[in-house]
Amino acid sequence: MRSQSEFVLAPHSLPDGPFLLALIGAAGSGKSRVARAFPADWRLELDIFRWRATGSPGDQTATPIASVVFRELLDARLTRKLPVLADSTNSELEVRAYLLRRARHWGMTTVAIVFRVPVEECLARQETRTKAKQVPPDAVTRQAAGVPTTDQLIDEGFEYAYYADELDLLGVLLRRAATADPDPLAEVRRTFGEDLAAVFAWHHEREHGFATGSFAVAGREITMRWMDDGDPYDHQWQARLDEACTDGCSGPLWVKVTGAADLQSVYRGGAPDEPWCDGCTSRSLG
């Protein structure tokens, strides 16, 4: 067995871009994980288009319409000389031939990454997926049978072809992640999820030394603050309540929230935890 150090871009490194990069392997062979090594805007994924058409990324009946969308976006990027990552099985010769024709038409370099994973392993991985993401076993078996070797891909016309385990794709992802701008909404995303993070904005001012922000949609909002006193166990979110302090203090009332369900409770007028006031020692509504 090869050691970890032997996997450092051996025997080849990816060529300079821009290029059309085709991932080739059966469903469950690990393509989507490798795709994340590259920028999200490169990625054209049939599963996503099937999901948008039917609500199920594994619904093979949606492949024809998904392919139409795929081809339109493929040409849109190639004509602008933008890199493309074709994230689908690409196990059929005619599909690969189409990719090669379009890349040649627009003068783009072609690269293939092949996933040599036993069909039994691909089928086993299907069992761990949600029902909507599962691909029928006969389709997986057919895809696996159609996966070519790198030599065959070169004969087909690809300028570069590699097996996935011959490339340091983790290193590619780490280099990209290390140079990316910090995500200012990382903590929001982690606690409340992607959809709520999309409607959150940090305020420029800090309140009592703490970062503040708000979730806002169409004129309605919930004011938040992020509490961090240096103790890793005390990092917490607090939401501001509409109720006034019962002691007559003018200070705002806050309550700890741990996720979207707590936030919904606050929005509906509840208090998922014991509230407290910044302006006095009162720690409850009544």
PDB file of N, CA and C in Angstrom, residues 188-261:
ATOM      1  N   VAL A 188     -23.351  31.969  11.995  1.00  0.00           N
ATOM      2  CA  VAL A 188     -24.796  32.023  11.739  1.00  0.00           C
ATOM      3  C   VAL A 188     -25.236  30.758  11.011  1.00  0.00           C
ATOM      4  N   ARG A 189     -24.475  30.395  10.006  1.00  0.00           N
ATOM      5  CA  ARG A 189     -24.788  29.216   9.204  1.00  0.00           C
ATOM      6  C   ARG A 189     -24.763  27.955  10.053  1.00  0.00           C
ATOM      7  N   ARG A 190     -23.757  27.861  10.912  1.00  0.00           N
ATOM      8  CA  ARG A 190     -23.591  26.670  11.742  1.00  0.00           C
ATOM      9  C   ARG A 190     -24.750  26.493  12.718  1.00  0.00           C
ATOM     10  N   THR A 191     -25.264  27.590  13.269  1.00  0.00           N
ATOM     11  CA  THR A 191     -26.303  27.509  14.293  1.00  0.00           C
ATOM     12  C   THR A 191     -27.700  27.485  13.717  1.00  0.00           C
ATOM     13  N   PHE A 192     -27.942  28.287  12.674  1.00  0.00           N
ATOM     14  CA  PHE A 192     -29.317  28.475  12.197  1.00  0.00           C
ATOM     15  C   PHE A 192     -29.582  27.920  10.797  1.00  0.00           C
ATOM     16  N   GLY A 193     -28.555  27.506  10.082  1.00  0.00           N
ATOM     17  CA  GLY A 193     -28.757  26.922   8.764  1.00  0.00           C
ATOM     18  C   GLY A 193     -28.589  27.910   7.625  1.00  0.00           C
ATOM     19  N   GLU A 194     -28.492  27.356   6.423  1.00  0.00           N
ATOM     20  CA  GLU A 194     -28.175  28.135   5.228  1.00  0.00           C
ATOM     21  C   GLU A 194     -29.236  29.179   4.898  1.00  0.00           C
ATOM     22  N   ASP A 195     -30.517  28.813   4.977  1.00  0.00           N
ATOM     23  CA  ASP A 195     -31.579  29.740   4.562  1.00  0.00           C
ATOM     24  C   ASP A 195     -31.658  30.961   5.472  1.00  0.00           C
ATOM     25  N   LEU A 196     -31.554  30.749   6.786  1.00  0.00           N
ATOM     26  CA  LEU A 196     -31.593  31.892   7.697  1.00  0.00           C
ATOM     27  C   LEU A 196     -30.323  32.736   7.566  1.00  0.00           C
ATOM     28  N   ALA A 197     -29.193  32.102   7.327  1.00  0.00           N
ATOM     29  CA  ALA A 197     -27.956  32.862   7.144  1.00  0.00           C
ATOM     30  C   ALA A 197     -28.057  33.799   5.948  1.00  0.00           C
ATOM     31  N   ALA A 198     -28.850  33.408   4.949  1.00  0.00           N
ATOM     32  CA  ALA A 198     -28.995  34.232   3.743  1.00  0.00           C
ATOM     33  C   ALA A 198     -29.744  35.529   4.014  1.00  0.00           C
ATOM     34  N   VAL A 199     -30.495  35.611   5.125  1.00  0.00           N
ATOM     35  CA  VAL A 199     -31.238  36.847   5.438  1.00  0.00           C
ATOM     36  C   VAL A 199     -30.686  37.518   6.685  1.00  0.00           C
ATOM     37  N   PHE A 200     -29.457  37.167   7.055  1.00  0.00           N
ATOM     38  CA  PHE A 200     -28.839  37.762   8.245  1.00  0.00           C
ATOM     39  C   PHE A 200     -27.791  38.786   7.816  1.00  0.00           C
ATOM     40  N   ALA A 201     -27.696  39.878   8.588  1.00  0.00           N
ATOM     41  CA  ALA A 201     -26.649  40.882   8.350  1.00  0.00           C
ATOM     42  C   ALA A 201     -26.124  41.363   9.689  1.00  0.00           C
ATOM     43  N   TRP A 202     -24.812  41.476   9.781  1.00  0.00           N
ATOM     44  CA  TRP A 202     -24.204  42.032  10.980  1.00  0.00           C
ATOM     45  C   TRP A 202     -24.386  43.547  10.993  1.00  0.00           C
ATOM     46  N   HIS A 203     -24.581  44.139  12.176  1.00  0.00           N
ATOM     47  CA  HIS A 203     -24.627  45.594  12.323  1.00  0.00           C
ATOM     48  C   HIS A 203     -23.208  46.133  12.431  1.00  0.00           C
ATOM     49  N   HIS A 204     -23.044  47.377  12.049  1.00  0.00           N
ATOM     50  CA  HIS A 204     -21.714  47.985  12.144  1.00  0.00           C
ATOM     51  C   HIS A 204     -21.338  48.263  13.601  1.00  0.00           C
ATOM     52  N   GLU A 205     -22.341  48.606  14.412  1.00  0.00           N
ATOM     53  CA  GLU A 205     -22.063  48.945  15.813  1.00  0.00           C
ATOM     54  C   GLU A 205     -22.105  47.686  16.686  1.00  0.00           C
ATOM     55  N   ARG A 206     -21.353  47.724  17.775  1.00  0.00           N
ATOM     56  CA  ARG A 206     -21.402  46.659  18.770  1.00  0.00           C
ATOM     57  C   ARG A 206     -22.218  47.146  19.965  1.00  0.00           C
ATOM     58  N   GLU A 207     -22.862  46.242  20.660  1.00  0.00           N
ATOM     59  CA  GLU A 207     -23.707  46.587  21.792  1.00  0.00           C
ATOM     60  C   GLU A 207     -23.156  45.911  23.042  1.00  0.00           C
ATOM     61  N   HIS A 208     -22.785  46.728  24.037  1.00  0.00           N
ATOM     62  CA  HIS A 208     -22.183  46.217  25.260  1.00  0.00           C
ATOM     63  C   HIS A 208     -20.965  45.349  24.947  1.00  0.00           C
ATOM     64  N   GLY A 209     -20.259  45.708  23.885  1.00  0.00           N
ATOM     65  CA  GLY A 209     -19.057  44.976  23.516  1.00  0.00           C
ATOM     66  C   GLY A 209     -19.281  43.740  22.680  1.00  0.00           C
ATOM     67  N   PHE A 210     -20.540  43.430  22.360  1.00  0.00           N
ATOM     68  CA  PHE A 210     -20.838  42.211  21.621  1.00  0.00           C
ATOM     69  C   PHE A 210     -21.278  42.532  20.197  1.00  0.00           C
ATOM     70  N   ALA A 211     -20.940  41.638  19.266  1.00  0.00           N
ATOM     71  CA  ALA A 211     -21.372  41.795  17.881  1.00  0.00           C
ATOM     72  C   ALA A 211     -22.881  41.622  17.794  1.00  0.00           C
ATOM     73  N   THR A 212     -23.533  42.481  17.031  1.00  0.00           N
ATOM     74  CA  THR A 212     -24.980  42.403  16.864  1.00  0.00           C
ATOM     75  C   THR A 212     -25.333  42.315  15.384  1.00  0.00           C
ATOM     76  N   GLY A 213     -26.506  41.798  15.119  1.00  0.00           N
ATOM     77  CA  GLY A 213     -26.989  41.687  13.755  1.00  0.00           C
ATOM     78  C   GLY A 213     -28.478  41.408  13.777  1.00  0.00           C
ATOM     79  N   SER A 214     -29.034  41.094  12.617  1.00  0.00           N
ATOM     80  CA  SER A 214     -30.467  40.810  12.592  1.00  0.00           C
ATOM     81  C   SER A 214     -30.821  39.922  11.417  1.00  0.00           C
ATOM     82  N   PHE A 215     -31.854  39.106  11.651  1.00  0.00           N
ATOM     83  CA  PHE A 215     -32.521  38.378  10.583  1.00  0.00           C
ATOM     84  C   PHE A 215     -33.658  39.278  10.102  1.00  0.00           C
ATOM     85  N   ALA A 216     -33.737  39.527   8.805  1.00  0.00           N
ATOM     86  CA  ALA A 216     -34.769  40.440   8.304  1.00  0.00           C
ATOM     87  C   ALA A 216     -35.313  39.954   6.972  1.00  0.00           C
ATOM     88  N   VAL A 217     -36.649  39.959   6.861  1.00  0.00           N
ATOM     89  CA  VAL A 217     -37.326  39.619   5.611  1.00  0.00           C
ATOM     90  C   VAL A 217     -38.540  40.530   5.479  1.00  0.00           C
ATOM     91  N   ALA A 218     -38.582  41.301   4.404  1.00  0.00           N
ATOM     92  CA  ALA A 218     -39.746  42.125   4.055  1.00  0.00           C
ATOM     93  C   ALA A 218     -40.231  42.986   5.223  1.00  0.00           C
ATOM     94  N   GLY A 219     -39.312  43.676   5.865  1.00  0.00           N
ATOM     95  CA  GLY A 219     -39.676  44.623   6.908  1.00  0.00           C
ATOM     96  C   GLY A 219     -39.834  44.040   8.294  1.00  0.00           C
ATOM     97  N   ARG A 220     -39.757  42.734   8.452  1.00  0.00           N
ATOM     98  CA  ARG A 220     -39.840  42.113   9.775  1.00  0.00           C
ATOM     99  C   ARG A 220     -38.464  41.586  10.142  1.00  0.00           C
ATOM    100  N   GLU A 221     -38.104  41.747  11.426  1.00  0.00           N
ATOM    101  CA  GLU A 221     -36.765  41.322  11.799  1.00  0.00           C
ATOM    102  C   GLU A 221     -36.674  40.880  13.259  1.00  0.00           C
ATOM    103  N   ILE A 222     -35.614  40.144  13.541  1.00  0.00           N
ATOM    104  CA  ILE A 222     -35.260  39.748  14.908  1.00  0.00           C
ATOM    105  C   ILE A 222     -33.832  40.202  15.143  1.00  0.00           C
ATOM    106  N   THR A 223     -33.628  41.003  16.177  1.00  0.00           N
ATOM    107  CA  THR A 223     -32.285  41.483  16.507  1.00  0.00           C
ATOM    108  C   THR A 223     -31.551  40.427  17.331  1.00  0.00           C
ATOM    109  N   MET A 224     -30.277  40.227  16.995  1.00  0.00           N
ATOM    110  CA  MET A 224     -29.470  39.186  17.622  1.00  0.00           C
ATOM    111  C   MET A 224     -28.161  39.755  18.138  1.00  0.00           C
ATOM    112  N   ARG A 225     -27.546  39.027  19.056  1.00  0.00           N
ATOM    113  CA  ARG A 225     -26.166  39.329  19.400  1.00  0.00           C
ATOM    114  C   ARG A 225     -25.439  38.022  19.705  1.00  0.00           C
ATOM    115  N   TRP A 226     -24.142  38.053  19.452  1.00  0.00           N
ATOM    116  CA  TRP A 226     -23.282  36.889  19.637  1.00  0.00           C
ATOM    117  C   TRP A 226     -22.450  37.114  20.891  1.00  0.00           C
ATOM    118  N   MET A 227     -22.650  36.257  21.890  1.00  0.00           N
ATOM    119  CA  MET A 227     -21.963  36.370  23.169  1.00  0.00           C
ATOM    120  C   MET A 227     -20.739  35.466  23.170  1.00  0.00           C
ATOM    121  N   ASP A 228     -19.593  36.016  23.470  1.00  0.00           N
ATOM    122  CA  ASP A 228     -18.363  35.232  23.532  1.00  0.00           C
ATOM    123  C   ASP A 228     -17.488  35.813  24.629  1.00  0.00           C
ATOM    124  N   ASP A 229     -17.492  35.145  25.793  1.00  0.00           N
ATOM    125  CA  ASP A 229     -16.699  35.655  26.910  1.00  0.00           C
ATOM    126  C   ASP A 229     -15.371  34.933  27.052  1.00  0.00           C
ATOM    127  N   GLY A 230     -14.995  34.202  25.997  1.00  0.00           N
ATOM    128  CA  GLY A 230     -13.719  33.504  26.030  1.00  0.00           C
ATOM    129  C   GLY A 230     -13.825  32.056  26.453  1.00  0.00           C
ATOM    130  N   ASP A 231     -14.923  31.665  27.052  1.00  0.00           N
ATOM    131  CA  ASP A 231     -15.123  30.279  27.453  1.00  0.00           C
ATOM    132  C   ASP A 231     -15.761  29.530  26.292  1.00  0.00           C
ATOM    133  N   PRO A 232     -15.108  28.483  25.755  1.00  0.00           N
ATOM    134  CA  PRO A 232     -15.663  27.788  24.588  1.00  0.00           C
ATOM    135  C   PRO A 232     -17.026  27.172  24.834  1.00  0.00           C
ATOM    136  N   TYR A 233     -17.387  26.944  26.108  1.00  0.00           N
ATOM    137  CA  TYR A 233     -18.685  26.360  26.423  1.00  0.00           C
ATOM    138  C   TYR A 233     -19.779  27.412  26.577  1.00  0.00           C
ATOM    139  N   ASP A 234     -19.393  28.701  26.610  1.00  0.00           N
ATOM    140  CA  ASP A 234     -20.372  29.767  26.825  1.00  0.00           C
ATOM    141  C   ASP A 234     -20.650  30.589  25.582  1.00  0.00           C
ATOM    142  N   HIS A 235     -20.102  30.172  24.435  1.00  0.00           N
ATOM    143  CA  HIS A 235     -20.435  30.875  23.196  1.00  0.00           C
ATOM    144  C   HIS A 235     -21.920  30.681  22.936  1.00  0.00           C
ATOM    145  N   GLN A 236     -22.635  31.742  22.713  1.00  0.00           N
ATOM    146  CA  GLN A 236     -24.071  31.590  22.541  1.00  0.00           C
ATOM    147  C   GLN A 236     -24.666  32.755  21.780  1.00  0.00           C
ATOM    148  N   TRP A 237     -25.807  32.472  21.197  1.00  0.00           N
ATOM    149  CA  TRP A 237     -26.606  33.491  20.539  1.00  0.00           C
ATOM    150  C   TRP A 237     -27.719  33.927  21.472  1.00  0.00           C
ATOM    151  N   GLN A 238     -28.030  35.213  21.401  1.00  0.00           N
ATOM    152  CA  GLN A 238     -29.160  35.752  22.153  1.00  0.00           C
ATOM    153  C   GLN A 238     -30.031  36.571  21.208  1.00  0.00           C
ATOM    154  N   ALA A 239     -31.343  36.439  21.393  1.00  0.00           N
ATOM    155  CA  ALA A 239     -32.312  37.205  20.608  1.00  0.00           C
ATOM    156  C   ALA A 239     -32.970  38.248  21.495  1.00  0.00           C
ATOM    157  N   ARG A 240     -33.223  39.408  20.936  1.00  0.00           N
ATOM    158  CA  ARG A 240     -33.858  40.480  21.692  1.00  0.00           C
ATOM    159  C   ARG A 240     -35.376  40.290  21.676  1.00  0.00           C
ATOM    160  N   LEU A 241     -35.989  40.371  22.877  1.00  0.00           N
ATOM    161  CA  LEU A 241     -37.439  40.226  22.999  1.00  0.00           C
ATOM    162  C   LEU A 241     -38.134  41.571  22.855  1.00  0.00           C
ATOM    163  N   ASP A 242     -39.374  41.531  22.423  1.00  0.00           N
ATOM    164  CA  ASP A 242     -40.160  42.753  22.298  1.00  0.00           C
ATOM    165  C   ASP A 242     -40.676  43.236  23.651  1.00  0.00           C
ATOM    166  N   GLU A 243     -40.809  42.329  24.626  1.00  0.00           N
ATOM    167  CA  GLU A 243     -41.348  42.697  25.927  1.00  0.00           C
ATOM    168  C   GLU A 243     -40.424  43.649  26.676  1.00  0.00           C
ATOM    169  N   ALA A 244     -41.034  44.522  27.495  1.00  0.00           N
ATOM    170  CA  ALA A 244     -40.248  45.433  28.335  1.00  0.00           C
ATOM    171  C   ALA A 244     -39.935  44.744  29.659  1.00  0.00           C
ATOM    172  N   CYS A 245     -38.855  45.178  30.303  1.00  0.00           N
ATOM    173  CA  CYS A 245     -38.472  44.642  31.605  1.00  0.00           C
ATOM    174  C   CYS A 245     -39.581  44.942  32.623  1.00  0.00           C
ATOM    175  N   THR A 246     -39.951  43.958  33.411  1.00  0.00           N
ATOM    176  CA  THR A 246     -41.053  44.120  34.364  1.00  0.00           C
ATOM    177  C   THR A 246     -40.685  45.016  35.541  1.00  0.00           C
ATOM    178  N   ASP A 247     -39.386  45.294  35.730  1.00  0.00           N
ATOM    179  CA  ASP A 247     -38.969  46.175  36.823  1.00  0.00           C
ATOM    180  C   ASP A 247     -38.995  47.640  36.438  1.00  0.00           C
ATOM    181  N   GLY A 248     -39.494  47.936  35.262  1.00  0.00           N
ATOM    182  CA  GLY A 248     -39.575  49.322  34.818  1.00  0.00           C
ATOM    183  C   GLY A 248     -38.277  49.849  34.264  1.00  0.00           C
ATOM    184  N   CYS A 249     -37.287  49.014  34.125  1.00  0.00           N
ATOM    185  CA  CYS A 249     -35.987  49.425  33.581  1.00  0.00           C
ATOM    186  C   CYS A 249     -36.111  49.622  32.067  1.00  0.00           C
ATOM    187  N   SER A 250     -35.316  50.520  31.536  1.00  0.00           N
ATOM    188  CA  SER A 250     -35.374  50.784  30.092  1.00  0.00           C
ATOM    189  C   SER A 250     -34.487  49.841  29.298  1.00  0.00           C
ATOM    190  N   GLY A 251     -33.743  48.980  29.989  1.00  0.00           N
ATOM    191  CA  GLY A 251     -32.844  48.069  29.290  1.00  0.00           C
ATOM    192  C   GLY A 251     -33.593  47.004  28.514  1.00  0.00           C
ATOM    193  N   PRO A 252     -33.013  46.513  27.406  1.00  0.00           N
ATOM    194  CA  PRO A 252     -33.679  45.498  26.587  1.00  0.00           C
ATOM    195  C   PRO A 252     -33.618  44.120  27.252  1.00  0.00           C
ATOM    196  N   LEU A 253     -34.588  43.285  26.935  1.00  0.00           N
ATOM    197  CA  LEU A 253     -34.599  41.902  27.399  1.00  0.00           C
ATOM    198  C   LEU A 253     -34.040  40.991  26.300  1.00  0.00           C
ATOM    199  N   TRP A 254     -33.197  40.049  26.744  1.00  0.00           N
ATOM    200  CA  TRP A 254     -32.577  39.117  25.814  1.00  0.00           C
ATOM    201  C   TRP A 254     -32.831  37.693  26.290  1.00  0.00           C
ATOM    202  N   VAL A 255     -32.819  36.756  25.337  1.00  0.00           N
ATOM    203  CA  VAL A 255     -32.995  35.350  25.694  1.00  0.00           C
ATOM    204  C   VAL A 255     -32.044  34.505  24.837  1.00  0.00           C
ATOM    205  N   LYS A 256     -31.491  33.479  25.446  1.00  0.00           N
ATOM    206  CA  LYS A 256     -30.575  32.596  24.729  1.00  0.00           C
ATOM    207  C   LYS A 256     -31.343  31.757  23.718  1.00  0.00           C
ATOM    208  N   VAL A 257     -30.798  31.614  22.508  1.00  0.00           N
ATOM    209  CA  VAL A 257     -31.377  30.743  21.486  1.00  0.00           C
ATOM    210  C   VAL A 257     -30.288  29.812  20.967  1.00  0.00           C
ATOM    211  N   THR A 258     -30.669  28.586  20.686  1.00  0.00           N
ATOM    212  CA  THR A 258     -29.683  27.589  20.270  1.00  0.00           C
ATOM    213  C   THR A 258     -29.886  27.085  18.846  1.00  0.00           C
ATOM    214  N   GLY A 259     -30.905  27.579  18.157  1.00  0.00           N
ATOM    215  CA  GLY A 259     -31.155  27.137  16.796  1.00  0.00           C
ATOM    216  C   GLY A 259     -32.410  27.755  16.229  1.00  0.00           C
ATOM    217  N   ALA A 260     -32.818  27.268  15.058  1.00  0.00           N
ATOM    218  CA  ALA A 260     -33.963  27.851  14.358  1.00  0.00           C
ATOM    219  C   ALA A 260     -35.266  27.675  15.135  1.00  0.00           C
ATOM    220  N   ALA A 261     -35.426  26.557  15.835  1.00  0.00           N
ATOM    221  CA  ALA A 261     -36.663  26.331  16.582  1.00  0.00           C
ATOM    222  C   ALA A 261     -36.816  27.368  17.697  1.00  0.00           C
TER     223      ALA A 261
END
